[in-house]
Coordinates of C-alpha atoms in Angstrom, one line a residue:
M4 CA -54.6 1.5 18.0
S5 CA -55.8 -2.2 17.6
L6 CA -55.4 -3.2 12.9
R7 CA -58.4 -5.2 13.1
G8 CA -60.3 -6.6 9.2
G9 CA -57.5 -6.1 6.4
G10 CA -54.3 -4.8 6.9
P11 CA -52.2 -2.1 4.8
I12 CA -50.0 -3.7 3.9
E13 CA -51.6 -5.8 0.5
E14 CA -48.9 -8.1 0.0
L15 CA -45.6 -9.9 0.5
A16 CA -43.6 -7.7 -1.2
I17 CA -39.5 -8.2 -1.2
P18 CA -37.8 -5.8 -3.3
S19 CA -34.1 -5.4 -5.7
G20 CA -31.4 -6.8 -4.3
T21 CA -32.5 -8.3 -0.2
T22 CA -30.6 -11.0 0.6
V23 CA -31.1 -13.9 3.8
E24 CA -27.0 -13.5 5.3
E25 CA -26.7 -15.8 7.5
H26 CA -30.5 -15.1 10.4
D27 CA -30.8 -12.4 8.7
V28 CA -33.4 -11.0 6.0
V29 CA -30.9 -7.5 4.5
V30 CA -32.2 -4.8 2.6
D31 CA -31.1 -1.7 1.7
G32 CA -34.5 0.2 1.7
D33 CA -37.0 -0.2 5.1
V34 CA -38.9 -2.6 6.4
L35 CA -42.5 -3.1 7.7
V36 CA -44.6 -5.6 9.5
G37 CA -48.2 -6.3 10.2
G38 CA -48.9 -7.3 13.2
Q39 CA -49.0 -10.4 14.6
S40 CA -46.3 -10.8 12.1
T41 CA -43.7 -13.8 13.6
V42 CA -40.0 -13.2 11.8
E43 CA -37.6 -16.0 13.2
L44 CA -35.1 -14.2 11.6
G45 CA -33.0 -11.3 12.8
V46 CA -33.4 -7.5 10.3
R47 CA -31.1 -5.8 8.5
G48 CA -31.6 -2.0 7.0
R49 CA -32.4 2.0 6.9
N50 CA -35.4 2.1 8.8
V51 CA -38.1 -0.4 10.4
A52 CA -41.1 -0.1 11.6
I53 CA -42.9 -3.6 12.9
G54 CA -46.6 -3.9 13.8
E55 CA -47.6 -4.5 17.5
R56 CA -48.0 -8.8 18.9
V57 CA -44.5 -8.9 16.5
S58 CA -42.2 -11.7 17.8
V59 CA -38.7 -11.2 15.7
G60 CA -37.2 -14.6 16.6
D61 CA -33.1 -12.2 16.2
D62 CA -31.3 -8.9 15.9
I63 CA -32.5 -5.7 14.4
E64 CA -30.5 -3.6 13.1
A65 CA -31.7 0.2 11.9
E66 CA -29.2 2.6 10.3
G67 CA -32.1 5.4 10.8
D68 CA -35.6 4.6 12.6
C69 CA -36.7 1.7 14.7
R70 CA -40.5 1.7 15.6
L71 CA -41.9 -1.4 17.8
D72 CA -45.7 -1.2 18.3
T73 CA -46.9 -2.8 21.4
W74 CA -46.4 -6.0 22.7
C75 CA -43.6 -6.5 20.6
S76 CA -40.7 -9.6 21.3
V77 CA -37.4 -9.0 20.1
D78 CA -34.8 -12.0 20.5
G79 CA -32.3 -10.3 20.6
N80 CA -30.1 -7.1 20.1
V81 CA -31.8 -3.9 19.2
L82 CA -29.4 -1.2 17.3
V83 CA -30.5 2.3 16.0
G84 CA -28.7 4.5 14.2
E85 CA -30.6 7.4 15.4
D86 CA -34.1 7.2 17.0
A87 CA -35.5 4.5 19.2
Y88 CA -39.4 4.8 19.7
L89 CA -41.2 1.8 21.5
G90 CA -44.6 1.4 22.0
E91 CA -45.6 -0.3 25.9
R92 CA -45.7 -4.1 27.3
V93 CA -42.1 -4.3 24.4
T94 CA -40.4 -7.4 25.4
V95 CA -36.1 -6.9 24.5
T96 CA -34.2 -10.1 25.8
G97 CA -30.9 -8.8 24.5
R98 CA -29.9 -4.7 25.1
L99 CA -30.7 -1.8 22.9
M100 CA -27.9 0.6 21.5
V101 CA -29.4 3.9 20.3
S102 CA -27.6 7.3 18.1
G103 CA -29.9 9.1 19.0
D104 CA -33.8 10.3 21.4
L105 CA -34.5 6.7 23.4
D106 CA -39.0 6.8 23.8
I107 CA -39.4 4.4 25.9
G108 CA -43.6 3.8 27.3
D109 CA -44.7 1.9 30.4
D110 CA -43.6 -1.7 31.4
V111 CA -40.9 -2.1 29.1
T112 CA -38.6 -5.3 29.1
I113 CA -35.4 -4.9 28.3
E114 CA -32.9 -7.5 30.2
E115 CA -29.2 -6.7 29.7
G116 CA -30.2 -2.9 30.0
F117 CA -29.7 0.6 27.1
E118 CA -28.2 2.8 26.3
A119 CA -29.2 6.6 23.6
N120 CA -26.9 8.8 23.4
G121 CA -29.9 11.3 23.6
W122 CA -32.9 12.8 25.1
I123 CA -35.0 9.7 27.2
V124 CA -38.4 9.9 27.5
I125 CA -40.4 7.2 29.1
R126 CA -44.2 7.1 28.4
N127 CA -46.5 5.3 26.2
P128 CA -45.9 6.7 22.4
V129 CA -48.2 6.8 19.4
P130 CA -47.7 4.6 16.6
T131 CA -45.8 4.9 14.2
I132 CA -49.1 4.5 11.1
V133 CA -51.3 7.0 13.4
F134 CA -48.4 8.9 14.6
Y135 CA -48.2 9.3 10.5
F136 CA -51.7 9.2 9.8
I137 CA -53.3 11.6 11.6
V138 CA -50.0 14.9 10.8
L139 CA -50.8 13.7 7.6
S140 CA -54.4 14.2 7.4
Q141 CA -54.5 17.6 9.7
L142 CA -51.6 18.8 6.8
L143 CA -54.2 17.3 4.5
R144 CA -57.4 18.5 5.3
V145 CA -56.2 23.0 6.3
G146 CA -54.7 23.3 2.8
E147 CA -51.5 22.6 3.1
T148 CA -50.0 20.7 0.6
D149 CA -46.2 21.7 0.4
A150 CA -46.2 21.0 4.4
A151 CA -47.2 17.4 3.7
D152 CA -44.7 16.9 0.6
E153 CA -41.8 18.6 3.1
L154 CA -43.2 15.5 6.2
A155 CA -43.0 13.4 3.6
E156 CA -39.3 13.8 1.6
A157 CA -38.5 14.7 5.7
L158 CA -39.1 11.1 6.7
A159 CA -37.6 9.5 2.8
D160 CA -34.1 11.4 4.7
G161 CA -34.4 13.4 2.1
D162 CA -32.1 9.7 0.7
D163 CA -33.2 8.5 -3.0
V164 CA -36.5 6.3 -2.6
R165 CA -35.9 2.8 -2.3
D166 CA -38.8 -0.1 -2.4
P167 CA -39.1 -1.4 1.2
L168 CA -39.7 -4.9 3.1
L169 CA -43.5 -5.4 3.3
I170 CA -44.9 -8.1 5.4
P171 CA -48.5 -8.6 6.1
R172 CA -50.3 -9.1 8.3
S173 CA -50.2 -12.7 10.3
A174 CA -47.4 -13.1 8.4
E175 CA -44.7 -16.9 8.9
I176 CA -41.5 -16.4 8.3
A177 CA -38.4 -18.5 9.0
D178 CA -35.6 -19.4 7.5
D179 CA -36.9 -23.2 5.8
A180 CA -40.6 -21.3 4.5
W181 CA -41.6 -18.0 4.4
R182 CA -46.2 -18.9 4.0
V183 CA -48.6 -15.2 3.8
S184 CA -51.9 -15.0 2.7
T185 CA -51.4 -12.8 0.5
P186 CA -49.7 -11.9 -2.8
A187 CA -46.1 -12.5 -3.2
T188 CA -43.7 -10.0 -5.1
V189 CA -40.0 -10.6 -5.5
G190 CA -37.6 -7.9 -7.5
D191 CA -35.1 -8.2 -8.7
D192 CA -31.3 -9.6 -8.0
C193 CA -32.6 -11.6 -4.3
R194 CA -31.1 -14.5 -2.2
L195 CA -34.1 -15.8 -0.8
H196 CA -33.6 -18.8 1.5
G197 CA -37.2 -21.6 2.4
N198 CA -39.8 -22.0 0.4
L199 CA -42.6 -19.4 -0.7
R200 CA -45.9 -20.1 -0.5
A201 CA -48.6 -17.0 0.1
A202 CA -52.1 -16.3 -2.9
S203 CA -49.5 -15.5 -5.8
I204 CA -46.2 -15.7 -6.6
R205 CA -43.6 -13.4 -9.0
V206 CA -40.6 -13.5 -9.2
G207 CA -38.4 -11.1 -10.8
E208 CA -35.7 -11.6 -13.2
R209 CA -31.5 -12.8 -11.5
N210 CA -33.0 -14.6 -8.7
E211 CA -31.5 -18.1 -6.1
V212 CA -34.2 -18.9 -4.0
F213 CA -33.8 -21.4 -2.5
G214 CA -36.7 -23.6 -1.8
S215 CA -39.8 -24.4 -3.2
L216 CA -42.6 -21.9 -4.5
R217 CA -46.7 -23.0 -4.2
A218 CA -49.7 -20.6 -4.9
R219 CA -53.3 -20.9 -4.9
E220 CA -53.1 -19.0 -7.6
D221 CA -51.2 -17.4 -10.8
I222 CA -46.4 -18.5 -10.5
T223 CA -44.6 -16.6 -12.3
V224 CA -41.0 -17.5 -12.8
G225 CA -38.5 -14.7 -14.4
A226 CA -35.4 -14.6 -16.7
E227 CA -32.6 -15.7 -15.6
T228 CA -34.0 -16.8 -12.1
V229 CA -32.9 -20.2 -9.9
I230 CA -35.5 -22.0 -8.5
H231 CA -34.0 -25.1 -5.9
G232 CA -37.0 -26.8 -6.1
D233 CA -40.5 -27.6 -7.1
V234 CA -43.3 -24.7 -8.8
T235 CA -46.7 -26.2 -7.9
T236 CA -50.3 -23.2 -8.3
R237 CA -53.9 -26.0 -7.6
G238 CA -55.9 -24.1 -10.4
G239 CA -54.1 -21.0 -11.8
T240 CA -50.3 -20.6 -14.4
V241 CA -47.1 -21.5 -14.1
T242 CA -44.8 -18.6 -16.5
V243 CA -41.2 -19.5 -17.0
E244 CA -39.6 -17.3 -18.8
A245 CA -36.9 -17.8 -20.7
G246 CA -33.1 -18.3 -19.0
A247 CA -34.8 -19.6 -16.2
R248 CA -34.5 -22.8 -13.9
V249 CA -36.9 -25.0 -12.2
L250 CA -34.2 -27.9 -10.6
G251 CA -37.1 -29.5 -9.9
D252 CA -41.0 -30.1 -10.8
V253 CA -44.1 -27.4 -12.2
S254 CA -46.9 -29.1 -12.0
A255 CA -50.3 -25.9 -12.5
G256 CA -53.5 -25.9 -13.9
D257 CA -51.6 -24.4 -17.5
L258 CA -48.2 -24.1 -18.1
V259 CA -46.3 -21.6 -20.8
V260 CA -42.4 -22.2 -20.8
Y261 CA -40.7 -19.9 -22.9
D262 CA -37.7 -21.3 -25.2
G263 CA -35.2 -21.4 -23.6
A264 CA -36.2 -22.4 -20.0
E265 CA -34.2 -24.9 -18.4
I266 CA -36.8 -27.9 -16.1
Q267 CA -35.1 -31.0 -14.9
G268 CA -37.6 -32.4 -13.3
T269 CA -41.2 -33.6 -14.2
L270 CA -44.0 -30.9 -16.5
R271 CA -47.5 -31.5 -15.0
A272 CA -50.7 -29.3 -17.0
R273 CA -54.8 -30.5 -15.6
G274 CA -54.8 -28.0 -18.6
E275 CA -53.1 -26.4 -21.4
M276 CA -49.0 -26.6 -22.3
K277 CA -47.7 -23.9 -24.7
L278 CA -43.8 -24.1 -25.2
V279 CA -43.2 -20.4 -26.4
Q280 CA -41.0 -19.3 -28.5
R281 CA -39.8 -16.3 -30.0
T282 CA -39.4 -16.2 -34.0
G283 CA -39.7 -11.9 -34.5
P284 CA -42.3 -8.9 -33.1
E285 CA -44.7 -11.7 -33.1
T286 CA -44.2 -14.8 -30.6
E287 CA -45.0 -18.2 -31.8
A288 CA -46.9 -20.9 -29.8
D289 CA -47.0 -24.6 -29.1
E290 CA -49.0 -26.2 -27.3
V291 CA -48.3 -29.1 -25.8
E292 CA -51.6 -32.0 -25.2
E293 CA -51.6 -34.9 -23.0
G294 CA -49.3 -37.6 -23.3
G295 CA -46.9 -34.2 -24.1
G296 CA -48.1 -34.4 -28.0
A297 CA -46.8 -31.1 -29.9
E298 CA -50.2 -29.8 -31.3
A299 CA -49.7 -25.9 -33.5
G300 CA -51.8 -23.3 -33.5
G301 CA -53.2 -24.8 -30.1
S302 CA -56.2 -27.0 -30.5
D303 CA -58.9 -28.6 -28.2
G304 CA -60.1 -31.0 -27.9
V305 CA -60.0 -33.2 -30.9
D306 CA -62.3 -36.2 -31.7
S307 CA -60.9 -38.9 -33.8
E308 CA -63.4 -39.8 -34.9
E309 CA -65.3 -35.7 -36.2
P310 CA -62.5 -35.2 -38.5
D311 CA -63.6 -39.0 -40.7
G312 CA -66.9 -37.3 -40.7
V313 CA -65.9 -33.5 -42.0
D314 CA -63.6 -35.4 -44.4
S315 CA -65.9 -37.4 -45.9
E316 CA -68.2 -34.7 -46.3
E317 CA -64.8 -32.8 -48.0
S318 CA -64.6 -34.9 -50.5
D319 CA -67.8 -34.9 -51.7
G320 CA -67.6 -31.5 -52.4
V321 CA -64.3 -31.6 -54.0
G322 CA -65.9 -34.3 -55.9
D323 CA -68.6 -32.1 -57.7
D324 CA -66.6 -29.3 -58.1
D325 CA -64.1 -29.9 -60.9
A326 CA -64.0 -26.3 -62.4
N327 CA -62.5 -25.1 -59.1
P328 CA -58.7 -26.9 -58.4
G329 CA -57.5 -24.3 -55.7
D330 CA -60.5 -25.0 -52.7
G331 CA -60.1 -29.2 -54.0
T332 CA -56.1 -28.5 -52.5
E333 CA -57.0 -26.7 -49.4
N334 CA -59.2 -29.7 -48.9
E335 CA -57.3 -32.8 -49.4
T336 CA -55.2 -30.4 -47.4
T337 CA -56.5 -30.6 -44.6
E338 CA -59.0 -33.8 -45.0
S339 CA -54.2 -35.4 -45.1
A340 CA -54.1 -33.2 -42.0
R341 CA -56.8 -33.5 -40.0
E342 CA -56.3 -37.1 -40.3
D343 CA -51.8 -37.1 -38.8
D344 CA -53.6 -35.0 -36.4
A345 CA -56.9 -38.1 -35.4
P346 CA -54.3 -41.2 -34.9
E347 CA -52.1 -38.9 -31.7
T348 CA -55.3 -37.6 -29.9
D349 CA -56.8 -41.4 -30.3
G350 CA -57.2 -43.1 -27.4
E351 CA -55.9 -40.3 -24.4
S352 CA -57.6 -40.6 -20.9
D353 CA -59.1 -37.0 -20.4
A354 CA -60.5 -38.6 -17.3
E355 CA -57.1 -38.0 -15.8
G356 CA -56.6 -35.3 -17.1
T357 CA -52.7 -34.5 -16.1
A358 CA -50.5 -33.7 -19.0
A359 CA -47.2 -35.3 -17.4
V360 CA -43.2 -34.6 -20.2
T361 CA -40.3 -35.6 -18.4
A362 CA -37.4 -33.4 -20.7
D363 CA -35.8 -30.7 -21.4
A364 CA -38.3 -27.2 -21.9
G365 CA -35.7 -26.4 -24.5
A366 CA -35.5 -29.6 -25.7
A367 CA -38.8 -30.3 -26.2
T368 CA -39.4 -26.6 -27.7
E369 CA -37.0 -27.5 -30.8
G370 CA -38.9 -31.0 -31.1
V371 CA -42.3 -28.6 -31.8
E372 CA -40.0 -26.9 -34.0
S373 CA -38.6 -29.9 -36.1
E374 CA -42.4 -30.9 -37.0
N375 CA -43.6 -27.3 -37.4
D376 CA -40.7 -27.6 -40.0
S377 CA -41.2 -31.0 -41.6

């Protein structure tokens, strides 16, 4: 069955604890790969299900079951701890080793032979997704919800539920880059190699990514995560949480950096730039305007000519009303503050639309805090 259009896997989901060792992607849970994808790395997981027309560039090792849909190709060996299901016209350049039963389709090529300890059935097996859908739909149609729950538990082998590695349709996974057209989510405590390209990216905590991050939309770098590369988005918001380290440049539409983050490269933002420091239950945000000037309160686009007119009107109001000293003090304070702010924005180029700051994010936050204290 060909899965045309949008596939059932809507994002690249990398579970917590995933590592890239040598040329293999190693996960504790299951691995699901959408159709027409290219995986140049090997795959090691509990249960492995590969969609149709998927190319795998190295060995596949499955502790449980392994299912390869039609027209799949594996450039290496396939080692299966339990049962294996191969659709028609599957090609394996290495050896197939199955500890359980083997269900194999027509025109399957295994260049170095195969071995199975259980039953060997040569036929055209039903693809995994279709099989599960048919069985579950029939059970739910007749109202057998308990049987449906038992089937779900049996598919999980009675073990604890672990998040699977989900690779969407038409993805390209290689040692130098992970490219998908969907959002990408990385769990915690992962170690990845390669640049990550997606519609949007969210990286969890305590990860180490040996590559850059690039997305069309928002990018979030979790606490204590190290990115060995640049972080770039076209028009979205880049958020770097406390304790994170980016060993490259950061370019975004809007930029939010928390206190304690470290960015060794250049910060560029077409919109607003905020340095956030947590002082208690509430979050105090300091916005960095164009040219690296910090301004508390986050006022946008201050015109140097407007404060003069406003100040003259306020000063006239103070002269007319001497009976209220409280109002006069407030207006004088506002006037002096705006006069201090006006020179900072005067002469800035609005056509450039890009802010550049080359500094440690923590040091920049201390500078903003000292200015606010003064």
